[in-house]
Amino acid sequence: MSNKFKYQMVIQWSEEDNCFLVGFPDFPGQRWRSHGDSYEEATANGIEALESLIMAYEATHEPLPEPTVYEVA
């Protein structure tokens, strides 16, 4: 399986924005990249945002950051 989509996606509720925010901590400068009114919508929007982010890196021939991978004890 490709490492292309093995990135952390953080989904967090924001009282200030009244929605779920989506971020990708493995990508520098990408604090909050997308959002959704529900957790499910935020997840779907996050997947689309990750695909777009990866495409942007590939279009500029910029190397993708290494995904953070945790070992199960």
PDB file of N, CA and C in Angstrom, residues 25-68:
ATOM      1  N   PRO A  25      -1.142  17.630  10.744  1.00  0.00           N
ATOM      2  CA  PRO A  25       0.080  18.037  11.445  1.00  0.00           C
ATOM      3  C   PRO A  25       1.386  17.640  10.763  1.00  0.00           C
ATOM      4  N   ASP A  26       1.360  16.658   9.872  1.00  0.00           N
ATOM      5  CA  ASP A  26       2.593  16.257   9.193  1.00  0.00           C
ATOM      6  C   ASP A  26       3.016  17.253   8.114  1.00  0.00           C
ATOM      7  N   PHE A  27       2.100  18.120   7.697  1.00  0.00           N
ATOM      8  CA  PHE A  27       2.405  19.103   6.658  1.00  0.00           C
ATOM      9  C   PHE A  27       2.712  20.446   7.315  1.00  0.00           C
ATOM     10  N   PRO A  28       3.917  20.982   7.098  1.00  0.00           N
ATOM     11  CA  PRO A  28       4.275  22.260   7.712  1.00  0.00           C
ATOM     12  C   PRO A  28       3.345  23.382   7.249  1.00  0.00           C
ATOM     13  N   GLY A  29       2.953  24.229   8.184  1.00  0.00           N
ATOM     14  CA  GLY A  29       2.128  25.386   7.843  1.00  0.00           C
ATOM     15  C   GLY A  29       0.683  25.062   7.545  1.00  0.00           C
ATOM     16  N   GLN A  30       0.237  23.874   7.878  1.00  0.00           N
ATOM     17  CA  GLN A  30      -1.138  23.466   7.567  1.00  0.00           C
ATOM     18  C   GLN A  30      -1.943  23.284   8.850  1.00  0.00           C
ATOM     19  N   ARG A  31      -2.049  24.310   9.648  1.00  0.00           N
ATOM     20  CA  ARG A  31      -2.745  24.207  10.939  1.00  0.00           C
ATOM     21  C   ARG A  31      -4.171  23.691  10.737  1.00  0.00           C
ATOM     22  N   TRP A  32      -5.020  24.441  10.078  1.00  0.00           N
ATOM     23  CA  TRP A  32      -6.387  24.006   9.777  1.00  0.00           C
ATOM     24  C   TRP A  32      -6.595  24.130   8.282  1.00  0.00           C
ATOM     25  N   ARG A  33      -6.929  23.040   7.652  1.00  0.00           N
ATOM     26  CA  ARG A  33      -6.991  22.992   6.191  1.00  0.00           C
ATOM     27  C   ARG A  33      -8.422  22.918   5.670  1.00  0.00           C
ATOM     28  N   SER A  34      -9.350  22.407   6.476  1.00  0.00           N
ATOM     29  CA  SER A  34     -10.732  22.247   6.043  1.00  0.00           C
ATOM     30  C   SER A  34     -11.633  22.272   7.271  1.00  0.00           C
ATOM     31  N   HIS A  35     -12.923  22.072   7.049  1.00  0.00           N
ATOM     32  CA  HIS A  35     -13.880  22.072   8.154  1.00  0.00           C
ATOM     33  C   HIS A  35     -15.156  21.355   7.724  1.00  0.00           C
ATOM     34  N   GLY A  36     -16.076  21.193   8.664  1.00  0.00           N
ATOM     35  CA  GLY A  36     -17.380  20.610   8.369  1.00  0.00           C
ATOM     36  C   GLY A  36     -18.336  20.880   9.508  1.00  0.00           C
ATOM     37  N   ASP A  37     -19.622  20.932   9.189  1.00  0.00           N
ATOM     38  CA  ASP A  37     -20.641  21.162  10.214  1.00  0.00           C
ATOM     39  C   ASP A  37     -20.858  19.932  11.086  1.00  0.00           C
ATOM     40  N   SER A  38     -20.577  18.751  10.551  1.00  0.00           N
ATOM     41  CA  SER A  38     -20.664  17.508  11.319  1.00  0.00           C
ATOM     42  C   SER A  38     -19.309  16.807  11.246  1.00  0.00           C
ATOM     43  N   TYR A  39     -19.110  15.841  12.129  1.00  0.00           N
ATOM     44  CA  TYR A  39     -17.857  15.078  12.117  1.00  0.00           C
ATOM     45  C   TYR A  39     -17.704  14.349  10.786  1.00  0.00           C
ATOM     46  N   GLU A  40     -18.812  13.795  10.299  1.00  0.00           N
ATOM     47  CA  GLU A  40     -18.782  13.059   9.033  1.00  0.00           C
ATOM     48  C   GLU A  40     -18.423  13.978   7.870  1.00  0.00           C
ATOM     49  N   GLU A  41     -19.017  15.176   7.852  1.00  0.00           N
ATOM     50  CA  GLU A  41     -18.712  16.137   6.788  1.00  0.00           C
ATOM     51  C   GLU A  41     -17.253  16.588   6.873  1.00  0.00           C
ATOM     52  N   ALA A  42     -16.767  16.812   8.082  1.00  0.00           N
ATOM     53  CA  ALA A  42     -15.368  17.206   8.263  1.00  0.00           C
ATOM     54  C   ALA A  42     -14.432  16.111   7.768  1.00  0.00           C
ATOM     55  N   THR A  43     -14.781  14.853   8.032  1.00  0.00           N
ATOM     56  CA  THR A  43     -13.961  13.732   7.559  1.00  0.00           C
ATOM     57  C   THR A  43     -13.910  13.705   6.040  1.00  0.00           C
ATOM     58  N   ALA A  44     -15.069  13.798   5.397  1.00  0.00           N
ATOM     59  CA  ALA A  44     -15.122  13.784   3.930  1.00  0.00           C
ATOM     60  C   ALA A  44     -14.360  14.973   3.349  1.00  0.00           C
ATOM     61  N   ASN A  45     -14.564  16.150   3.925  1.00  0.00           N
ATOM     62  CA  ASN A  45     -13.856  17.342   3.444  1.00  0.00           C
ATOM     63  C   ASN A  45     -12.356  17.230   3.696  1.00  0.00           C
ATOM     64  N   GLY A  46     -11.987  16.600   4.802  1.00  0.00           N
ATOM     65  CA  GLY A  46     -10.576  16.407   5.113  1.00  0.00           C
ATOM     66  C   GLY A  46      -9.887  15.501   4.110  1.00  0.00           C
ATOM     67  N   ILE A  47     -10.568  14.439   3.709  1.00  0.00           N
ATOM     68  CA  ILE A  47     -10.000  13.532   2.700  1.00  0.00           C
ATOM     69  C   ILE A  47      -9.791  14.277   1.390  1.00  0.00           C
ATOM     70  N   GLU A  48     -10.780  15.070   0.987  1.00  0.00           N
ATOM     71  CA  GLU A  48     -10.637  15.873  -0.237  1.00  0.00           C
ATOM     72  C   GLU A  48      -9.492  16.874  -0.100  1.00  0.00           C
ATOM     73  N   ALA A  49      -9.385  17.503   1.061  1.00  0.00           N
ATOM     74  CA  ALA A  49      -8.311  18.481   1.282  1.00  0.00           C
ATOM     75  C   ALA A  49      -6.946  17.811   1.232  1.00  0.00           C
ATOM     76  N   LEU A  50      -6.836  16.616   1.805  1.00  0.00           N
ATOM     77  CA  LEU A  50      -5.568  15.887   1.772  1.00  0.00           C
ATOM     78  C   LEU A  50      -5.197  15.520   0.340  1.00  0.00           C
ATOM     79  N   GLU A  51      -6.179  15.068  -0.433  1.00  0.00           N
ATOM     80  CA  GLU A  51      -5.917  14.754  -1.842  1.00  0.00           C
ATOM     81  C   GLU A  51      -5.412  15.986  -2.577  1.00  0.00           C
ATOM     82  N   SER A  52      -6.056  17.132  -2.355  1.00  0.00           N
ATOM     83  CA  SER A  52      -5.634  18.379  -3.009  1.00  0.00           C
ATOM     84  C   SER A  52      -4.247  18.809  -2.562  1.00  0.00           C
ATOM     85  N   LEU A  53      -3.972  18.655  -1.283  1.00  0.00           N
ATOM     86  CA  LEU A  53      -2.664  19.023  -0.743  1.00  0.00           C
ATOM     87  C   LEU A  53      -1.564  18.172  -1.369  1.00  0.00           C
ATOM     88  N   ILE A  54      -1.799  16.880  -1.467  1.00  0.00           N
ATOM     89  CA  ILE A  54      -0.822  15.975  -2.077  1.00  0.00           C
ATOM     90  C   ILE A  54      -0.629  16.315  -3.552  1.00  0.00           C
ATOM     91  N   MET A  55      -1.725  16.599  -4.257  1.00  0.00           N
ATOM     92  CA  MET A  55      -1.625  16.972  -5.676  1.00  0.00           C
ATOM     93  C   MET A  55      -0.809  18.246  -5.845  1.00  0.00           C
ATOM     94  N   ALA A  56      -0.973  19.211  -4.937  1.00  0.00           N
ATOM     95  CA  ALA A  56      -0.213  20.463  -5.016  1.00  0.00           C
ATOM     96  C   ALA A  56       1.274  20.204  -4.812  1.00  0.00           C
ATOM     97  N   TYR A  57       1.614  19.347  -3.862  1.00  0.00           N
ATOM     98  CA  TYR A  57       3.021  18.984  -3.645  1.00  0.00           C
ATOM     99  C   TYR A  57       3.586  18.316  -4.900  1.00  0.00           C
ATOM    100  N   GLU A  58       2.822  17.378  -5.457  1.00  0.00           N
ATOM    101  CA  GLU A  58       3.301  16.649  -6.637  1.00  0.00           C
ATOM    102  C   GLU A  58       3.434  17.566  -7.846  1.00  0.00           C
ATOM    103  N   ALA A  59       2.526  18.525  -8.001  1.00  0.00           N
ATOM    104  CA  ALA A  59       2.567  19.442  -9.143  1.00  0.00           C
ATOM    105  C   ALA A  59       3.811  20.323  -9.120  1.00  0.00           C
ATOM    106  N   THR A  60       4.289  20.627  -7.924  1.00  0.00           N
ATOM    107  CA  THR A  60       5.482  21.472  -7.804  1.00  0.00           C
ATOM    108  C   THR A  60       6.744  20.640  -7.568  1.00  0.00           C
ATOM    109  N   HIS A  61       6.604  19.325  -7.666  1.00  0.00           N
ATOM    110  CA  HIS A  61       7.716  18.385  -7.463  1.00  0.00           C
ATOM    111  C   HIS A  61       8.352  18.535  -6.081  1.00  0.00           C
ATOM    112  N   GLU A  62       7.553  19.004  -5.137  1.00  0.00           N
ATOM    113  CA  GLU A  62       8.025  19.120  -3.755  1.00  0.00           C
ATOM    114  C   GLU A  62       7.854  17.764  -3.079  1.00  0.00           C
ATOM    115  N   PRO A  63       8.866  17.285  -2.367  1.00  0.00           N
ATOM    116  CA  PRO A  63       8.727  15.981  -1.709  1.00  0.00           C
ATOM    117  C   PRO A  63       7.678  16.036  -0.603  1.00  0.00           C
ATOM    118  N   LEU A  64       6.895  14.983  -0.528  1.00  0.00           N
ATOM    119  CA  LEU A  64       5.893  14.885   0.528  1.00  0.00           C
ATOM    120  C   LEU A  64       6.589  14.662   1.868  1.00  0.00           C
ATOM    121  N   PRO A  65       6.056  15.239   2.939  1.00  0.00           N
ATOM    122  CA  PRO A  65       6.652  14.980   4.249  1.00  0.00           C
ATOM    123  C   PRO A  65       6.446  13.521   4.648  1.00  0.00           C
ATOM    124  N   GLU A  66       7.312  13.038   5.504  1.00  0.00           N
ATOM    125  CA  GLU A  66       7.160  11.672   6.008  1.00  0.00           C
ATOM    126  C   GLU A  66       5.950  11.620   6.932  1.00  0.00           C
ATOM    127  N   PRO A  67       5.075  10.632   6.743  1.00  0.00           N
ATOM    128  CA  PRO A  67       3.941  10.519   7.659  1.00  0.00           C
ATOM    129  C   PRO A  67       4.395  10.044   9.035  1.00  0.00           C
ATOM    130  N   THR A  68       3.750  10.557  10.058  1.00  0.00           N
ATOM    131  CA  THR A  68       4.002  10.085  11.412  1.00  0.00           C
ATOM    132  C   THR A  68       3.291   8.751  11.576  1.00  0.00           C
TER     133      THR A  68
END
